[in-house]
Amino acid sequence: MDKAMTILKECGAFLEGHFLLSSGKHSNVYIQCAKLFQHPDKAAAAMAAVAEKIRQDMQSGGLAVDAVAGPAIGGILPAYELGRQLGLPAFFTERDDGGVMRLRRGFELKPGQRVVIVEDVVTTGKSSLECAKALEAEGAAVAGLACVVDRRLAGEADMPWPFYPAVKVAAGNWEAADCDLCKQGTPAVKPGSRKA
């Protein structure tokens, strides 16, 4: 995990300040994984330990995986990279005009196909759960969740599947009313891609 953190910092993907997250919460840390994925060699190195752990679990019989999928937009490149390293098909879900996560663009799943969901950053797991719902609606079974960064708060509920983060980051994750940075008058910036 230390290697992935070193790579994130080298790429300028680890940011400190006052940030409004996609979840609506505030934080003193933001991980801009787009800065990581602009360097394919560094992205491959950051995801290597995740791929190796999943590969080991597959070889031991503890995990069966047929494909990987990421929720757009943050999960597209991590899903591609993990799929590449595992030799599995990779695709993505995206929001329709009504904001509902769906499988689109002609991607197809067979009933019972086992899929690992891949994210850039997991904070609340909302996108992962929406992606899972879309995949399950197509008849797939979610086999696990992988990500570059796990920034969930300590003590939060476990994810409902085996979880494979490249790195765990301790960062603030506050409601606006509880945010000390807001109380100090420090303006928050929203570097993410999701509107709500």
Short mmCIF file of C-alpha atoms in Angstrom, two decimals:
data_model
loop_
_atom_site.label_atom_id
_atom_site.label_comp_id
_atom_site.label_asym_id
_atom_site.label_seq_id
_atom_site.Cartn_x
_atom_site.Cartn_y
_atom_site.Cartn_z
CA MET A 1 0.00 0.00 0.00
CA ASP A 2 2.92 2.37 0.63
CA LYS A 3 3.98 2.04 -3.01
CA ALA A 4 0.56 3.17 -4.26
CA MET A 5 0.62 6.19 -1.92
CA THR A 6 4.10 7.12 -3.10
CA ILE A 7 2.92 6.95 -6.71
CA LEU A 8 -0.17 9.10 -5.97
CA LYS A 9 2.04 11.77 -4.40
CA GLU A 10 4.59 11.63 -7.24
CA CYS A 11 1.77 12.21 -9.76
CA GLY A 12 0.33 15.16 -7.85
CA ALA A 13 -2.87 13.16 -7.27
CA PHE A 14 -2.81 13.57 -3.47
CA LEU A 15 -4.20 17.05 -2.73
CA GLU A 16 -4.59 18.85 0.59
CA GLY A 17 -6.95 21.79 1.21
CA HIS A 18 -10.73 22.16 1.65
CA PHE A 19 -12.79 20.05 -0.73
CA LEU A 20 -16.46 19.38 -1.43
CA LEU A 21 -16.73 15.67 -2.26
CA SER A 22 -19.21 14.06 -4.67
CA SER A 23 -20.97 12.63 -1.62
CA GLY A 24 -21.73 16.18 -0.42
CA LYS A 25 -19.33 15.85 2.50
CA HIS A 26 -16.29 18.04 3.11
CA SER A 27 -12.67 16.93 3.46
CA ASN A 28 -9.13 18.19 3.96
CA VAL A 29 -7.81 15.64 1.42
CA TYR A 30 -8.76 14.91 -2.18
CA ILE A 31 -7.35 12.19 -4.39
CA GLN A 32 -7.48 13.24 -8.06
CA CYS A 33 -6.93 9.84 -9.69
CA ALA A 34 -7.11 11.44 -13.15
CA LYS A 35 -3.58 12.70 -12.41
CA LEU A 36 -2.51 9.09 -11.78
CA PHE A 37 -4.17 7.64 -14.87
CA GLN A 38 -2.53 10.16 -17.20
CA HIS A 39 0.62 8.05 -16.62
CA PRO A 40 -0.15 4.48 -17.80
CA ASP A 41 3.05 3.06 -16.30
CA LYS A 42 2.34 4.57 -12.87
CA ALA A 43 -1.33 3.50 -13.01
CA ALA A 44 -0.23 -0.05 -13.80
CA ALA A 45 2.19 -0.01 -10.86
CA ALA A 46 -0.46 1.42 -8.48
CA MET A 47 -2.97 -1.30 -9.48
CA ALA A 48 -0.47 -4.18 -9.51
CA ALA A 49 -0.95 -5.20 -5.86
CA VAL A 50 -4.74 -5.20 -6.30
CA ALA A 51 -4.48 -7.39 -9.39
CA GLU A 52 -2.10 -9.76 -7.60
CA LYS A 53 -4.39 -10.14 -4.56
CA ILE A 54 -7.41 -10.83 -6.78
CA ARG A 55 -5.35 -13.28 -8.87
CA GLN A 56 -4.29 -15.13 -5.69
CA ASP A 57 -7.88 -15.34 -4.46
CA MET A 58 -8.98 -16.65 -7.86
CA GLN A 59 -6.21 -19.28 -7.92
CA SER A 60 -7.05 -20.44 -4.39
CA GLY A 61 -10.71 -20.85 -5.33
CA GLY A 62 -11.86 -18.12 -2.95
CA LEU A 63 -13.01 -15.83 -5.75
CA ALA A 64 -14.43 -16.36 -9.22
CA VAL A 65 -14.37 -13.46 -11.67
CA ASP A 66 -15.43 -13.27 -15.32
CA ALA A 67 -15.15 -9.50 -15.93
CA VAL A 68 -14.55 -6.12 -14.31
CA ALA A 69 -16.74 -3.01 -14.49
CA GLY A 70 -16.36 0.53 -13.27
CA PRO A 71 -18.96 3.24 -12.73
CA ALA A 72 -18.35 6.21 -15.05
CA ILE A 73 -16.45 8.36 -14.97
CA GLY A 74 -13.96 7.58 -12.21
CA GLY A 75 -14.14 3.82 -12.59
CA ILE A 76 -13.54 3.61 -16.35
CA LEU A 77 -9.74 3.74 -16.38
CA PRO A 78 -9.20 1.68 -13.19
CA ALA A 79 -11.53 -1.01 -14.58
CA TYR A 80 -9.64 -1.04 -17.87
CA GLU A 81 -6.27 -1.33 -16.10
CA LEU A 82 -7.40 -4.07 -13.73
CA GLY A 83 -9.02 -5.96 -16.60
CA ARG A 84 -5.80 -5.65 -18.59
CA GLN A 85 -3.69 -7.01 -15.73
CA LEU A 86 -6.09 -9.89 -15.04
CA GLY A 87 -6.73 -10.69 -18.71
CA LEU A 88 -10.48 -10.11 -18.28
CA PRO A 89 -13.04 -8.06 -20.21
CA ALA A 90 -13.56 -4.57 -18.79
CA PHE A 91 -16.54 -2.26 -19.28
CA PHE A 92 -18.41 0.47 -17.45
CA THR A 93 -21.81 1.61 -16.30
CA GLU A 94 -22.97 5.20 -16.68
CA ARG A 95 -25.86 7.42 -15.75
CA ASP A 96 -28.78 7.72 -18.16
CA ASP A 97 -30.61 11.00 -18.82
CA GLY A 98 -32.56 10.47 -15.59
CA GLY A 99 -29.38 10.03 -13.52
CA VAL A 100 -29.80 6.27 -13.05
CA MET A 101 -26.69 4.10 -13.40
CA ARG A 102 -27.11 1.64 -16.29
CA LEU A 103 -25.18 -0.70 -18.54
CA ARG A 104 -25.19 1.02 -21.96
CA ARG A 105 -23.18 1.32 -25.19
CA GLY A 106 -23.97 -2.24 -26.25
CA PHE A 107 -22.17 -3.86 -23.29
CA GLU A 108 -23.78 -7.21 -22.50
CA LEU A 109 -23.65 -9.58 -19.56
CA LYS A 110 -24.64 -13.22 -19.43
CA PRO A 111 -26.85 -14.35 -16.53
CA GLY A 112 -24.70 -15.27 -13.56
CA GLN A 113 -21.56 -13.61 -14.94
CA ARG A 114 -19.32 -12.71 -11.97
CA VAL A 115 -18.05 -9.13 -11.99
CA VAL A 116 -15.62 -7.19 -9.82
CA ILE A 117 -16.58 -3.51 -9.58
CA VAL A 118 -13.60 -1.15 -9.83
CA GLU A 119 -13.53 2.46 -8.61
CA ASP A 120 -10.93 5.17 -8.41
CA VAL A 121 -11.86 6.31 -4.87
CA VAL A 122 -14.36 4.79 -2.42
CA THR A 123 -15.65 7.29 0.16
CA THR A 124 -19.23 6.23 0.91
CA GLY A 125 -19.57 3.41 -1.65
CA LYS A 126 -22.57 5.10 -3.30
CA SER A 127 -21.30 4.73 -6.88
CA SER A 128 -20.26 1.13 -6.23
CA LEU A 129 -23.72 0.25 -4.94
CA GLU A 130 -25.38 1.97 -7.91
CA CYS A 131 -23.08 0.12 -10.30
CA ALA A 132 -23.90 -3.17 -8.54
CA LYS A 133 -27.61 -2.51 -8.92
CA ALA A 134 -27.18 -1.90 -12.67
CA LEU A 135 -25.10 -5.07 -13.10
CA GLU A 136 -27.50 -7.20 -11.08
CA ALA A 137 -30.41 -5.87 -13.16
CA GLU A 138 -28.63 -7.43 -16.15
CA GLY A 139 -28.32 -10.78 -14.35
CA ALA A 140 -24.70 -10.46 -13.19
CA ALA A 141 -23.41 -11.37 -9.75
CA VAL A 142 -21.06 -8.93 -8.01
CA ALA A 143 -17.96 -10.87 -6.93
CA GLY A 144 -15.96 -8.07 -5.30
CA LEU A 145 -15.00 -4.40 -5.18
CA ALA A 146 -11.57 -3.01 -6.01
CA CYS A 147 -10.32 0.57 -5.90
CA VAL A 148 -7.22 2.70 -6.04
CA VAL A 149 -8.06 4.55 -2.80
CA ASP A 150 -10.20 3.54 0.17
CA ARG A 151 -10.93 6.77 2.02
CA ARG A 152 -13.88 5.51 4.09
CA LEU A 153 -13.94 6.55 7.72
CA ALA A 154 -12.72 4.10 10.34
CA GLY A 155 -15.61 2.12 11.76
CA GLU A 156 -17.82 2.42 8.67
CA ALA A 157 -19.73 -0.69 7.69
CA ASP A 158 -17.85 -3.22 5.60
CA MET A 159 -18.61 -3.43 1.91
CA PRO A 160 -20.97 -6.33 1.06
CA TRP A 161 -18.29 -8.02 -1.10
CA PRO A 162 -14.59 -8.86 -0.82
CA PHE A 163 -12.76 -5.53 -0.92
CA TYR A 164 -9.42 -4.86 -2.66
CA PRO A 165 -8.04 -1.32 -2.19
CA ALA A 166 -4.57 -0.32 -3.44
CA VAL A 167 -4.20 2.15 -0.56
CA LYS A 168 -6.10 3.25 2.56
CA VAL A 169 -6.09 7.01 3.18
CA ALA A 170 -7.07 8.61 6.49
CA ALA A 171 -8.85 11.85 5.61
CA GLY A 172 -11.56 14.08 6.97
CA ASN A 173 -15.06 13.24 5.82
CA TRP A 174 -17.46 15.72 7.42
CA GLU A 175 -20.94 17.11 6.95
CA ALA A 176 -20.77 20.85 6.13
CA ALA A 177 -22.21 21.78 9.54
CA ASP A 178 -19.38 19.89 11.27
CA CYS A 179 -16.54 21.11 9.04
CA ASP A 180 -13.89 23.13 10.90
CA LEU A 181 -12.56 24.47 7.59
CA CYS A 182 -15.99 25.98 6.84
CA LYS A 183 -16.08 27.47 10.34
CA GLN A 184 -12.69 29.08 9.66
CA GLY A 185 -14.07 30.60 6.46
CA THR A 186 -11.83 28.59 4.14
CA PRO A 187 -13.62 28.25 0.78
CA ALA A 188 -14.29 24.71 -0.42
CA VAL A 189 -13.46 23.64 -3.97
CA LYS A 190 -15.16 20.80 -5.87
CA PRO A 191 -12.58 19.04 -8.04
CA GLY A 192 -14.73 15.95 -8.73
CA SER A 193 -16.85 15.09 -11.74
CA ARG A 194 -20.22 14.15 -10.28
CA LYS A 195 -22.86 16.85 -9.82
CA ALA A 196 -24.64 15.21 -6.87
#
